[in-house]
Amino acid sequence: MLGGLITLVLSIMTALSAISNILFDAPFAADYELVKHFVAIAIFMFLPYCQLTGSNVTVDIFTEGMGERGKAAMAAFSSLFALTFSLLLLVQMYGGLLSYIRYRETTPVLGLPLWTAFPPILVSLALLVLASIITLSEGWKGFRSNRPQPPHPIPNE
Amino acid sequence: MFDSFVIGIAGLLCLLALIAVRVPIAYTMILVGIAGITLQSGPAIVLNQLKDLAYAQFSIYDLSVLPMFILMGGLASRCGLSKDLFRGANAWLGRFRGGVAMAAVAACGGFGAVCGSSTATASTMGQVALPELKRYKYSPSLATGTIAAGGTLGILIPPSVVLIVYAIIVEANVVTMFAAALIPGLLAMLLFMLTVALYVRIVPGSGPQGEAVPRGELISASIAVVPILVVFGIVIGGIYAGIYNPTAAAAIGVFLVAAFGLIMRRLSIRGIGESLLETARTSGMIFLILLGAELLKIFMARAGVPQAAAASLQDSGLSPMAMMFLVIVIFLILGCLMDSLSMVILAIPFFWPVVAGLDYGLDPGELKIWFGIIILIVVELGLITPPVGLNVFIINSLDRSVPMRETFKGVMPFFASEMVRIGILLAFPAISLFLPRLLI
Amino acid sequence: QSPEVELKLHHFLGPKSPAHKDMLQPWADAIQNESKGRIKIELYPSMSLGGAPPQLFRQVADGIVDIVWTVNGYSPGLFPRSEIFELPTIFTNDVVAVNLAMRDLFESHLAEEYQDVHVLFMHVHAGQGLHMANALVRTPDDVKGKKLRVPGPTGNAIVEAMGATPVTMPVPDLPQALTTNAVDGALIPWEIIPALQLQESTKYQIEGPDNHRFGTTTFQVSMNKARWESLPPDLQEIFTKHSGEDWLRKVGELWRANDDFGIKMAVESGNEHIVLTQQEMDAFNKVMAPVVDRWISEHASAGFNAQALADAARKALAARKS
Ligand code: NA
Ligand code: NA
């Protein structure tokens, strides 16, 4: 699952670079709208991976002294949020897809219908739901067994 | 329905409470935003808005530079560029007292010129420079403090992820912001080196003299730095010269660094894979926070919080400069607890409108730039202030033998030098505005 | 007493923009006053209720906000019929006439694309002028091969017809793009000059005689349909009254005045304001006329009679000529 995700990301990245490279030689009027369209899709694809690797920044200051059990409980609690939100977003953005099919908005130059961004986004959101279930169950297991939680990676900023 | 202030404060308290129990900042903002809008205007509105809000938030052209600059920085970290930089700087500076530390600062600055992230700069340069500083018997607190502080040059010198996010929030031009940050960034580098020079004189034995290098090494070490200068010149120079926009520049930068790494056989396919994964993680995190911030903004706007806050600040009779000091102090306090990006995304939408309404003798466009540079410095300080200082954490993870307290102590002189710099930039807006004025 | 209906009006420009302070705010004030406080309209500028400008129409259709002011061209594909009024040679220079003609043709020709909203009024700006960074333009040949920033889908067609390359970018990026030669010029009204300080990044402002321009942009102020239907008839009447012919004339004059202010500012700072001769403008109209034909053929299967709409638009404009 991850492999496929990453290859996709990779190809999108290269496509973006290629398009941008074309741009500075001969102006390509559709560059702007294509970058917008694909960057949105790519970002949604990043989200499940983010959830799985626990990359979303937290503030640990108040909880540093807490035991592993407590931390696991809180990780499970956060995953519950992620699960609820991703389910909600999945359902609502399906509504968005219908709305964009009904009101057929397009990109200005190529006339590419915007709804075409939604199916890959919905797939990514379904994967985010799955990823949240996985992290939730891990947190729950950690809480039950008092096993140490994997440390948070330090984000780049 | 309710008094705006009560709602705003209740919302902020919920936010803090959730953050305190280790809920990721993004989900905290999303939750409080959704709950707030629902309480304020009913569930139908927020449900309808969720149909395409996330798509709208992610489908922004300027944001496409973020993943690309992150990828470029990730590739640069894995290419060993840091080693070349340090070798080059050390060949010139190593012979002076405290010179190895100064070289580390200069190398951090050089790395910052190709990398948009502070933590990446700190960890990459730390791996190279810390062992050297140790070898020359630098005091542990100076050695680790220098790298932790030097790492912040990663976001102070363009390209800078934090600056891009700021530009998007206040609707400033990314190119102008990059131009504005260059001179202040170089000033930071200079002041950091000066700080090292003073430190080793005040604390004897903390930074011994290194040995002068032979001429041959000086030349070859200098030549090794050339690729980095070329990449910086093509990417950032190209942006300044208007040959291409930041998105194209970032794409070119990714391509250049990857090509350099592959040709010099310094970059493996695995390294590229790791960089991509890191890009996915970091960008995913940033964009999710941006979505949370948008939901929070909608909640606050519907509750009338910004309007009420602006009105009460206008009534407060604070002078513009007093207001600026207040904002700086608030950001410094936030910086003790939060990471810099969350801080910018969370707090700028509140403070920018307030500052924008005051008269600093600058036109609105220039005020945006000047305020952005000041804020950039203040949030970046959050990376080295206790108790949550990401750069210090990173240095600590690289060298467990130095207690974190020592590093925080070593960082303090640099903190002082940053205060001096904020003073200079506040007193002379022209320093930040010089290059942007040339551009237009 | 507390108002009977509270409405949120959402739009994308800042609170200091002429559209906000000279058009939307006075309009809202007039309605509130006439209702004697029964109606309250709260303005939310700068997209403060979330989303990006292209989402405004969906926001009002879905009831996320009650009223929006938006540019039709921001959501390409949604308003194919209304586009006709943006085309060069259909729109030439008569702002008030277009505002009124769109109203005249609304029920018969345009209503189809606004089903989920109640359109309160539609208007245009004073028309696209040609802003050039360095190149003096007097003939279509002078723009051939140049890169021009376009305002939207109909702008693409105009620029392509002139043999230039259309470039899409957000308006705020324009000054930078002009100074760095990322674009050579732009199609936008004079009205935008003060906000972007365009006199600093351009040398020439070019238009035809009698403010003859290169197409325009249509705007709508619309209310959510369900919300509109929930209003008591006497309150609906107040909205209709204040969005009628008199108001449309006033809106036309207002955009014209802001446009005049913009060009005055550019000229005073030393820019050259080029007014083409009728002959020169005819040459431009000759290359731009196929834009209308192209629009008609492109909309042949769009579910309406494009040729008939173009004819009706010309007729309505002639009838409303001021
Ligand atoms: Na940087
Ligand atoms: Na801190």
Tab-separated table of C-alpha atoms in Angstrom, chain B residues 32-414:
chain	number	residue	atom	x	y	z
B	32	VAL	CA	-12.110	23.120	17.952
B	33	GLY	CA	-12.868	24.727	14.586
B	34	ILE	CA	-15.581	22.257	13.634
B	35	ALA	CA	-17.133	22.207	17.095
B	36	GLY	CA	-17.021	25.992	17.291
B	37	ILE	CA	-18.674	26.586	13.926
B	38	THR	CA	-21.324	24.003	14.775
B	39	LEU	CA	-22.136	25.673	18.085
B	40	GLN	CA	-22.115	29.084	16.476
B	41	SER	CA	-24.030	28.462	13.248
B	42	GLY	CA	-25.343	24.894	13.311
B	43	PRO	CA	-23.921	21.697	11.819
B	44	ALA	CA	-25.202	22.147	8.249
B	45	ILE	CA	-22.797	24.971	7.495
B	46	VAL	CA	-19.637	23.221	8.565
B	47	LEU	CA	-20.711	19.972	6.920
B	48	ASN	CA	-21.324	21.733	3.625
B	49	GLN	CA	-18.079	23.606	3.916
B	50	LEU	CA	-16.132	20.371	4.413
B	51	LYS	CA	-17.241	19.238	0.946
B	52	ASP	CA	-14.488	21.228	-0.698
B	53	LEU	CA	-12.684	23.295	1.952
B	54	ALA	CA	-9.751	20.883	2.183
B	55	TYR	CA	-9.497	20.729	-1.591
B	56	ALA	CA	-9.555	24.527	-1.786
B	57	GLN	CA	-6.915	24.839	0.918
B	58	PHE	CA	-4.534	22.384	-0.700
B	59	SER	CA	-5.072	23.548	-4.253
B	60	ILE	CA	-3.029	26.742	-3.936
B	61	TYR	CA	-0.308	27.382	-6.469
B	62	ASP	CA	2.111	29.071	-4.073
B	63	LEU	CA	1.895	26.111	-1.701
B	64	SER	CA	3.355	23.796	-4.313
B	65	VAL	CA	6.807	25.211	-3.518
B	66	LEU	CA	6.638	23.807	0.015
B	67	PRO	CA	6.979	20.104	-0.785
B	68	MET	CA	9.572	20.915	-3.429
B	69	PHE	CA	11.794	22.991	-1.156
B	70	ILE	CA	11.450	20.357	1.570
B	71	LEU	CA	12.506	17.699	-0.917
B	72	MET	CA	15.429	19.827	-2.074
B	73	GLY	CA	16.610	20.255	1.528
B	74	GLY	CA	16.207	16.528	2.194
B	75	LEU	CA	18.277	15.641	-0.857
B	76	ALA	CA	20.920	18.229	0.067
B	77	SER	CA	21.212	16.679	3.553
B	78	ARG	CA	21.901	13.283	2.006
B	79	CYS	CA	24.407	14.585	-0.539
B	80	GLY	CA	27.116	15.420	1.946
B	81	LEU	CA	26.996	19.087	0.972
B	82	SER	CA	27.324	19.882	4.669
B	83	LYS	CA	30.740	18.236	4.800
B	84	ASP	CA	32.029	20.359	1.915
B	85	LEU	CA	30.661	23.508	3.434
B	86	PHE	CA	32.236	22.890	6.799
B	87	ARG	CA	35.542	21.958	5.233
B	88	GLY	CA	35.511	25.127	3.142
B	89	ALA	CA	34.595	27.408	6.031
B	90	ASN	CA	37.039	25.737	8.376
B	91	ALA	CA	39.914	26.154	5.947
B	92	TRP	CA	39.444	29.901	6.160
B	93	LEU	CA	38.283	30.411	9.742
B	94	GLY	CA	39.715	27.448	11.663
B	95	ARG	CA	42.999	29.172	12.503
B	96	PHE	CA	41.360	31.844	14.697
B	97	ARG	CA	40.407	31.505	18.317
B	98	GLY	CA	36.885	30.010	18.281
B	99	GLY	CA	37.386	29.583	14.561
B	100	VAL	CA	35.982	26.076	14.266
B	101	ALA	CA	32.739	27.263	15.843
B	102	MET	CA	32.686	30.266	13.516
B	103	ALA	CA	33.212	27.900	10.616
B	104	ALA	CA	30.275	25.847	11.838
B	105	VAL	CA	28.104	28.996	11.848
B	106	ALA	CA	29.225	29.936	8.351
B	107	ALA	CA	28.585	26.400	7.121
B	108	CYS	CA	25.103	26.472	8.701
B	109	GLY	CA	24.447	29.696	6.822
B	110	GLY	CA	25.653	28.133	3.600
B	111	PHE	CA	23.498	25.086	4.122
B	112	GLY	CA	20.555	27.340	4.947
B	113	ALA	CA	20.944	28.767	1.481
B	114	VAL	CA	19.832	25.480	-0.068
B	115	CYS	CA	17.645	24.115	2.718
B	116	GLY	CA	14.374	25.653	3.883
B	117	SER	CA	14.276	24.062	7.292
B	118	SER	CA	15.984	24.880	10.552
B	119	THR	CA	15.851	21.449	12.130
B	120	ALA	CA	17.230	19.816	8.997
B	121	THR	CA	20.092	22.302	8.989
B	122	ALA	CA	20.823	21.685	12.670
B	123	SER	CA	20.843	17.919	12.328
B	124	THR	CA	22.824	17.844	9.100
B	125	MET	CA	25.452	20.315	10.245
B	126	GLY	CA	25.508	18.790	13.725
B	127	GLN	CA	26.554	15.436	12.336
B	128	VAL	CA	29.498	17.038	10.565
B	129	ALA	CA	30.609	19.799	12.897
B	130	LEU	CA	30.009	18.380	16.378
B	131	PRO	CA	32.741	15.706	16.169
B	132	GLU	CA	35.179	18.348	14.887
B	133	LEU	CA	34.351	20.778	17.677
B	134	LYS	CA	34.875	17.951	20.128
B	135	ARG	CA	38.200	17.062	18.565
B	136	TYR	CA	39.410	20.631	19.043
B	137	LYS	CA	38.283	20.511	22.690
B	138	TYR	CA	35.600	23.166	22.499
B	139	SER	CA	33.525	23.426	25.645
B	140	PRO	CA	30.439	21.211	25.275
B	141	SER	CA	28.026	24.057	25.847
B	142	LEU	CA	29.630	26.296	23.208
B	143	ALA	CA	29.877	23.431	20.721
B	144	THR	CA	26.275	22.294	20.998
B	145	GLY	CA	24.930	25.828	21.465
B	146	THR	CA	26.640	26.988	18.277
B	147	ILE	CA	25.074	24.238	16.174
B	148	ALA	CA	21.631	24.624	17.736
B	149	ALA	CA	21.679	28.367	17.076
B	150	GLY	CA	23.431	28.066	13.734
B	151	GLY	CA	20.729	25.668	12.607
B	152	THR	CA	18.193	28.470	12.794
B	153	LEU	CA	19.981	30.036	9.829
B	154	GLY	CA	18.192	27.321	7.857
B	155	ILE	CA	14.978	29.327	8.070
B	156	LEU	CA	16.520	32.782	8.413
B	157	ILE	CA	18.326	32.590	5.080
B	158	PRO	CA	16.060	31.965	2.098
B	159	PRO	CA	14.652	29.601	0.956
B	160	SER	CA	12.570	29.218	4.070
B	161	VAL	CA	9.498	27.102	4.660
B	162	VAL	CA	8.261	29.326	7.491
B	163	LEU	CA	8.558	32.389	5.273
B	164	ILE	CA	6.531	30.755	2.487
B	165	VAL	CA	3.769	29.902	4.945
B	166	TYR	CA	3.803	33.452	6.317
B	167	ALA	CA	3.592	34.864	2.792
B	168	ILE	CA	0.593	32.680	2.025
B	169	ILE	CA	-1.233	33.633	5.203
B	170	VAL	CA	-0.822	37.395	4.806
B	171	GLU	CA	-1.023	37.209	0.985
B	172	ALA	CA	2.445	38.601	0.446
B	173	ASN	CA	4.634	37.795	-2.503
B	174	VAL	CA	6.986	34.876	-1.778
B	175	VAL	CA	9.740	36.378	-3.939
B	176	THR	CA	9.615	39.685	-2.081
B	177	MET	CA	9.743	37.892	1.247
B	178	PHE	CA	12.782	35.892	0.153
B	179	ALA	CA	14.475	39.090	-0.985
B	180	ALA	CA	13.685	40.792	2.305
B	181	ALA	CA	15.100	37.922	4.368
B	182	LEU	CA	18.505	37.786	2.703
B	183	ILE	CA	20.275	40.760	4.294
B	184	PRO	CA	18.828	40.164	7.789
B	185	GLY	CA	19.811	36.489	7.410
B	186	LEU	CA	23.400	37.377	6.572
B	187	LEU	CA	23.359	39.833	9.475
B	188	ALA	CA	22.350	36.959	11.759
B	189	MET	CA	25.261	34.893	10.502
B	190	LEU	CA	27.658	37.756	11.124
B	191	LEU	CA	26.321	38.424	14.613
B	192	PHE	CA	26.522	34.721	15.488
B	193	MET	CA	30.202	34.676	14.468
B	194	LEU	CA	30.788	37.817	16.484
B	195	THR	CA	29.073	36.144	19.428
B	196	VAL	CA	31.446	33.192	19.166
B	197	ALA	CA	34.436	35.550	19.001
B	198	LEU	CA	33.288	37.385	22.136
B	199	TYR	CA	32.369	34.181	23.961
B	200	VAL	CA	35.784	32.584	23.566
B	201	ARG	CA	37.419	35.732	24.879
B	202	ILE	CA	35.132	36.045	27.893
B	203	VAL	CA	35.212	32.343	28.770
B	204	PRO	CA	38.861	31.314	28.447
B	205	GLY	CA	39.532	27.809	27.190
B	206	SER	CA	36.071	27.407	25.721
B	207	GLY	CA	37.188	27.682	22.113
B	208	PRO	CA	40.838	26.947	21.419
B	209	GLN	CA	42.638	28.012	18.311
B	210	GLY	CA	42.752	25.537	15.440
B	211	GLU	CA	45.667	25.028	13.107
B	212	ALA	CA	46.192	26.922	9.875
B	213	VAL	CA	45.694	24.735	6.827
B	214	PRO	CA	48.190	24.420	3.988
B	215	ARG	CA	47.509	26.475	0.863
B	216	GLY	CA	46.658	23.403	-1.220
B	217	GLU	CA	43.915	22.370	1.212
B	218	LEU	CA	42.619	25.939	1.324
B	219	ILE	CA	42.152	25.957	-2.439
B	220	SER	CA	40.654	22.494	-2.777
B	221	ALA	CA	38.346	23.080	0.216
B	222	SER	CA	37.165	26.328	-1.341
B	223	ILE	CA	36.516	24.647	-4.673
B	224	ALA	CA	34.380	21.998	-2.967
B	225	VAL	CA	31.962	24.741	-1.899
B	226	VAL	CA	31.356	25.866	-5.466
B	227	PRO	CA	28.495	23.423	-6.251
B	228	ILE	CA	26.482	24.801	-3.344
B	229	LEU	CA	27.051	28.358	-4.458
B	230	VAL	CA	25.994	27.361	-7.965
B	231	VAL	CA	22.775	25.740	-6.728
B	232	PHE	CA	21.984	28.745	-4.544
B	233	GLY	CA	22.794	31.105	-7.407
B	234	ILE	CA	20.598	29.268	-9.877
B	235	VAL	CA	17.673	28.688	-7.532
B	236	ILE	CA	17.476	31.834	-5.439
B	237	GLY	CA	19.316	34.064	-7.901
B	238	GLY	CA	16.929	32.942	-10.612
B	239	ILE	CA	13.980	33.847	-8.428
B	240	TYR	CA	15.390	37.302	-7.607
B	241	ALA	CA	16.220	37.952	-11.247
B	242	GLY	CA	12.683	36.994	-12.185
B	243	ILE	CA	13.757	34.273	-14.591
B	244	TYR	CA	11.267	31.921	-13.024
B	245	ASN	CA	8.832	31.807	-10.100
B	246	PRO	CA	9.599	30.027	-6.809
B	247	THR	CA	7.727	26.874	-7.831
B	248	ALA	CA	9.811	26.476	-10.966
B	249	ALA	CA	12.953	27.406	-9.039
B	250	ALA	CA	12.237	24.770	-6.407
B	251	ALA	CA	11.642	22.157	-9.095
B	252	ILE	CA	14.929	23.101	-10.719
B	253	GLY	CA	16.644	22.981	-7.327
B	254	VAL	CA	15.358	19.462	-6.682
B	255	PHE	CA	16.607	18.419	-10.077
B	256	LEU	CA	20.038	20.054	-9.630
B	257	VAL	CA	20.703	18.631	-6.184
B	258	ALA	CA	19.558	15.152	-7.219
B	259	ALA	CA	21.680	15.287	-10.368
B	260	PHE	CA	24.715	16.466	-8.396
B	261	GLY	CA	24.239	13.716	-5.836
B	262	LEU	CA	23.779	10.997	-8.429
B	263	ILE	CA	26.678	12.084	-10.617
B	264	MET	CA	29.038	12.378	-7.648
B	265	ARG	CA	27.704	9.006	-6.432
B	266	ARG	CA	26.793	10.507	-3.085
B	267	LEU	CA	23.097	9.895	-3.378
B	268	SER	CA	21.605	6.416	-3.454
B	269	ILE	CA	18.178	5.463	-4.692
B	270	ARG	CA	17.462	4.689	-1.076
B	271	GLY	CA	18.486	8.228	-0.135
B	272	ILE	CA	16.051	9.626	-2.672
B	273	GLY	CA	13.348	7.353	-1.296
B	274	GLU	CA	14.024	8.556	2.234
B	275	SER	CA	13.904	12.169	1.115
B	276	LEU	CA	10.568	11.581	-0.560
B	277	LEU	CA	9.135	9.940	2.540
B	278	GLU	CA	10.385	12.804	4.663
B	279	THR	CA	8.784	15.242	2.216
B	280	ALA	CA	5.492	13.366	2.468
B	281	ARG	CA	5.596	13.398	6.269
B	282	THR	CA	6.546	17.024	6.636
B	283	SER	CA	4.251	18.405	3.933
B	284	GLY	CA	1.334	16.308	5.146
B	285	MET	CA	1.815	17.704	8.622
B	286	ILE	CA	2.055	21.315	7.409
B	287	PHE	CA	-0.994	21.127	5.180
B	288	LEU	CA	-3.103	19.473	7.853
B	289	ILE	CA	-2.222	22.318	10.220
B	290	LEU	CA	-3.137	24.810	7.505
B	291	LEU	CA	-6.534	23.147	7.153
B	292	GLY	CA	-6.999	23.302	10.919
B	293	ALA	CA	-6.069	26.969	10.919
B	294	GLU	CA	-8.658	27.681	8.223
B	295	LEU	CA	-11.399	25.973	10.245
B	296	LEU	CA	-10.330	27.849	13.350
B	297	LYS	CA	-10.339	31.112	11.404
B	298	ILE	CA	-13.893	30.488	10.195
B	299	PHE	CA	-15.037	29.745	13.738
B	300	MET	CA	-13.429	32.893	15.106
B	301	ALA	CA	-14.769	35.077	12.259
B	302	ARG	CA	-18.286	33.763	12.795
B	303	ALA	CA	-18.016	34.470	16.497
B	304	GLY	CA	-16.813	38.007	15.744
B	305	VAL	CA	-13.570	37.520	17.647
B	306	PRO	CA	-11.169	39.312	15.264
B	307	GLN	CA	-13.499	42.302	15.010
B	308	ALA	CA	-13.881	42.498	18.806
B	309	ALA	CA	-10.145	42.056	19.364
B	310	ALA	CA	-9.255	44.742	16.831
B	311	ALA	CA	-11.762	47.146	18.369
B	312	SER	CA	-10.529	46.627	21.916
B	313	LEU	CA	-6.915	47.015	20.827
B	314	GLN	CA	-7.776	50.249	19.134
B	315	ASP	CA	-9.409	51.415	22.355
B	316	SER	CA	-6.413	50.320	24.394
B	317	GLY	CA	-4.434	53.314	23.165
B	318	LEU	CA	-1.195	51.365	22.857
B	319	SER	CA	1.332	53.027	20.582
B	320	PRO	CA	2.296	51.096	17.443
B	321	MET	CA	5.743	50.279	18.822
B	322	ALA	CA	4.321	49.178	22.180
B	323	MET	CA	1.972	46.935	20.229
B	324	MET	CA	4.917	45.496	18.301
B	325	PHE	CA	6.763	44.752	21.547
B	326	LEU	CA	3.661	43.078	22.923
B	327	VAL	CA	3.370	40.890	19.837
B	328	ILE	CA	7.061	39.969	20.053
B	329	VAL	CA	6.757	39.030	23.718
B	330	ILE	CA	3.664	36.903	23.040
B	331	PHE	CA	5.476	35.080	20.240
B	332	LEU	CA	8.518	34.523	22.446
B	333	ILE	CA	6.296	32.956	25.102
B	334	LEU	CA	4.493	30.818	22.528
B	335	GLY	CA	7.898	29.877	21.174
B	336	CYS	CA	8.839	28.300	24.473
B	337	LEU	CA	6.057	25.772	23.982
B	338	MET	CA	5.355	25.373	20.287
B	339	ASP	CA	7.179	24.705	17.055
B	340	SER	CA	7.670	27.625	14.712
B	341	LEU	CA	5.320	26.610	11.925
B	342	SER	CA	2.333	25.899	14.130
B	343	MET	CA	2.986	29.219	15.765
B	344	VAL	CA	2.992	31.143	12.498
B	345	ILE	CA	-0.109	29.373	11.225
B	346	LEU	CA	-1.967	29.691	14.495
B	347	ALA	CA	-1.049	33.199	15.605
B	348	ILE	CA	-0.362	35.265	12.475
B	349	PRO	CA	-4.029	35.316	11.390
B	350	PHE	CA	-4.773	36.973	14.743
B	351	PHE	CA	-1.889	39.399	14.980
B	352	TRP	CA	-1.366	40.473	11.380
B	353	PRO	CA	-4.723	42.304	11.108
B	354	VAL	CA	-3.968	44.121	14.365
B	355	VAL	CA	-0.508	45.218	13.229
B	356	ALA	CA	-1.835	46.077	9.763
B	357	GLY	CA	-4.213	48.561	11.349
B	358	LEU	CA	-1.402	50.549	12.996
B	359	ASP	CA	0.762	53.260	11.519
B	360	TYR	CA	4.483	52.487	11.369
B	361	GLY	CA	5.157	54.982	8.613
B	362	LEU	CA	5.270	52.188	6.017
B	363	ASP	CA	2.801	51.421	3.266
B	364	PRO	CA	0.753	48.234	3.788
B	365	GLY	CA	2.893	46.139	1.444
B	366	GLU	CA	6.129	47.142	3.145
B	367	LEU	CA	4.666	46.690	6.603
B	368	LYS	CA	3.783	43.123	5.643
B	369	ILE	CA	7.409	42.460	4.671
B	370	TRP	CA	9.007	44.121	7.680
B	371	PHE	CA	6.635	42.485	10.171
B	372	GLY	CA	7.227	39.137	8.487
B	373	ILE	CA	10.993	39.386	8.938
B	374	ILE	CA	10.658	40.361	12.605
B	375	ILE	CA	8.212	37.500	13.189
B	376	LEU	CA	10.497	35.084	11.375
B	377	ILE	CA	13.268	35.853	13.854
B	378	VAL	CA	11.013	35.627	16.862
B	379	VAL	CA	9.462	32.282	15.920
B	380	GLU	CA	12.855	30.899	15.018
B	381	LEU	CA	14.038	31.703	18.532
B	382	GLY	CA	11.403	29.252	19.717
B	383	LEU	CA	13.586	26.505	18.300
B	384	ILE	CA	16.330	27.218	20.834
B	385	THR	CA	14.402	28.365	23.917
B	386	PRO	CA	13.559	25.964	26.761
B	387	PRO	CA	11.591	23.926	27.551
B	388	VAL	CA	10.593	22.937	23.999
B	389	GLY	CA	13.457	23.792	21.669
B	390	LEU	CA	13.486	21.475	18.696
B	391	ASN	CA	17.021	22.326	17.600
B	392	VAL	CA	18.343	21.630	21.074
B	393	PHE	CA	16.491	18.303	21.117
B	394	ILE	CA	18.104	17.386	17.819
B	395	ILE	CA	21.601	18.260	18.974
B	396	ASN	CA	20.946	16.289	22.115
B	397	SER	CA	19.925	13.258	20.104
B	398	LEU	CA	23.193	13.546	18.155
B	399	ASP	CA	25.390	13.758	21.236
B	400	ARG	CA	23.878	12.291	24.385
B	401	SER	CA	26.988	13.012	26.448
B	402	VAL	CA	26.115	16.716	26.724
B	403	PRO	CA	23.158	17.354	29.033
B	404	MET	CA	20.402	19.422	27.464
B	405	ARG	CA	20.840	22.054	30.153
B	406	GLU	CA	24.387	22.697	28.903
B	407	THR	CA	23.121	23.222	25.365
B	408	PHE	CA	20.406	25.616	26.485
B	409	LYS	CA	23.114	27.492	28.389
B	410	GLY	CA	25.346	27.562	25.328
B	411	VAL	CA	22.503	28.931	23.250
B	412	MET	CA	21.896	31.936	25.494
B	413	PRO	CA	24.628	34.213	24.050
B	414	PHE	CA	23.147	33.608	20.599
